[in-house]
Coordinates of C-alpha atoms in Angstrom, one line a residue:
X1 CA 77.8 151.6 -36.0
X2 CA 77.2 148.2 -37.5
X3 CA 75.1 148.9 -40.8
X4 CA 74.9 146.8 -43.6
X5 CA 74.1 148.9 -47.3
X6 CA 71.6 146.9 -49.1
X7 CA 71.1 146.8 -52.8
X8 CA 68.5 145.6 -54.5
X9 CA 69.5 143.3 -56.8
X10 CA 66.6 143.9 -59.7
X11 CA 63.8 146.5 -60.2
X12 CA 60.8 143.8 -59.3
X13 CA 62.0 143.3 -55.8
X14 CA 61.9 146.7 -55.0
X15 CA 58.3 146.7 -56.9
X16 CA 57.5 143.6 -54.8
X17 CA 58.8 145.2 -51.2
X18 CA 56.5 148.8 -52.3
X19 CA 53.4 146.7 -53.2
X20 CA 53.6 144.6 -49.8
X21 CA 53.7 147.2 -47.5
X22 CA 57.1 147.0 -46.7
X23 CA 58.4 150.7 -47.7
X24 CA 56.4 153.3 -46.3
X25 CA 55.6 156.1 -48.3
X26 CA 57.0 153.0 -50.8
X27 CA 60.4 154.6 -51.1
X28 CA 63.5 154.1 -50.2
X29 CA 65.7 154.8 -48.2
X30 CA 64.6 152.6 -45.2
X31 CA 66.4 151.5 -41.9
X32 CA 65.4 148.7 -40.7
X33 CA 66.6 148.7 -36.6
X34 CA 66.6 145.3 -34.5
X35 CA 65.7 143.0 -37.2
X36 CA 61.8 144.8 -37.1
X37 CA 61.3 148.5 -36.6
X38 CA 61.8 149.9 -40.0
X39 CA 62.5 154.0 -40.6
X40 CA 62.1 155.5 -43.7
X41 CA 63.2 159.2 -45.0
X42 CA 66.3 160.5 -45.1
X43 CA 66.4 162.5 -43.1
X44 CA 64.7 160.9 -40.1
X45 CA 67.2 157.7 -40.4
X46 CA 70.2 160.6 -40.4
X47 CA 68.9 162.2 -37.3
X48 CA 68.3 158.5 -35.7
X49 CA 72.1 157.6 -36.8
X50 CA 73.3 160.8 -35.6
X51 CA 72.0 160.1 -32.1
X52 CA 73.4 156.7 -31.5
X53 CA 77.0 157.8 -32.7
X54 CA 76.4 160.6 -30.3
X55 CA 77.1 162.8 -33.1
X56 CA 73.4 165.1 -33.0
X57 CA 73.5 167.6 -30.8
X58 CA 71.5 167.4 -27.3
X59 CA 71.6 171.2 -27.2
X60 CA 68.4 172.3 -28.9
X61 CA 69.5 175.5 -30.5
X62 CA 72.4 173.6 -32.0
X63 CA 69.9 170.5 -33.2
X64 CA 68.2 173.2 -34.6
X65 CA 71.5 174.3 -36.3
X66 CA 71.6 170.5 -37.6
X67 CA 68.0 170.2 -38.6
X68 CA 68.4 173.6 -40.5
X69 CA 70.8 172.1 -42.8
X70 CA 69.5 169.0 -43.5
X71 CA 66.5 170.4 -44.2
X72 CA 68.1 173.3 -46.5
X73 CA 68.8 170.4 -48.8
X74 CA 65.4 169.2 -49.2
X75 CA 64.8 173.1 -50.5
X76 CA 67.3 172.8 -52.9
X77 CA 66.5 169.6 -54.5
X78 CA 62.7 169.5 -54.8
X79 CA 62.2 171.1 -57.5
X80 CA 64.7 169.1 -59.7
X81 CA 62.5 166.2 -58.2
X82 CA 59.3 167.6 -58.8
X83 CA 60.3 168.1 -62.3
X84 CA 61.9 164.6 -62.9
X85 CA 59.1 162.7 -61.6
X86 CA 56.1 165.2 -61.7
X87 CA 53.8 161.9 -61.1
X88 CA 55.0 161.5 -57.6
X89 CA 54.4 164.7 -56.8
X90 CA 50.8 164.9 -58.3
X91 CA 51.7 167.1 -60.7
X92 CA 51.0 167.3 -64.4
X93 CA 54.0 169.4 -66.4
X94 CA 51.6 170.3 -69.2
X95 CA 49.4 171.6 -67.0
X96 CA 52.3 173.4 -65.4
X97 CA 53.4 174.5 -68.5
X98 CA 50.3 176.6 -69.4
X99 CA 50.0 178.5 -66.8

């Protein structure tokens, strides 16, 4: 697969690309397919990637197999993110912290 791994080079175009609309969910990581379509999370653009290589499986109980892991690692890094950036999340760590 041709891909191209884009960095931005400062924090404000990244800020600028969020506030125009162009990241949903204003996050990255995005794919952006054909020059137009653009995909965003993780785990969608891995499962999108996956098919073209012909690496996901077309068996559904296997995909499944697939899917299980991927998301397994969302589990298991949530709440390090929740607790890192509690804003995102709506979530206030004093409040959390009295209860």
């Amino acid at each position: 697969l041709d891909i191209e791994d884009y960095r931005f080079p400062n924090r404000e175009e990244f800020l600028a690309m969020k506030e125009d609309g162009t990241l949903p969910f204003g996050q990255v990581p995005i794919l952006q397919v054909d020059g137009s379509v653009i995909l965003s999370q993780t785990n969608s653009i891995l499962r999108y990637l996956g098919k073209l290589a012909n690496l996901y499986p077309s068996d559904p109980l296997l995909a499944a197999k697939v899917d299980a892991a991927l998301d397994h690692e969302i589990d298991t890094f949530i709440a390090p993110s929740v607790a890192l950036y509690p804003a995102r999340f709506g979530v206030s760590m004093d409040d959390a912290q009295n209860k």
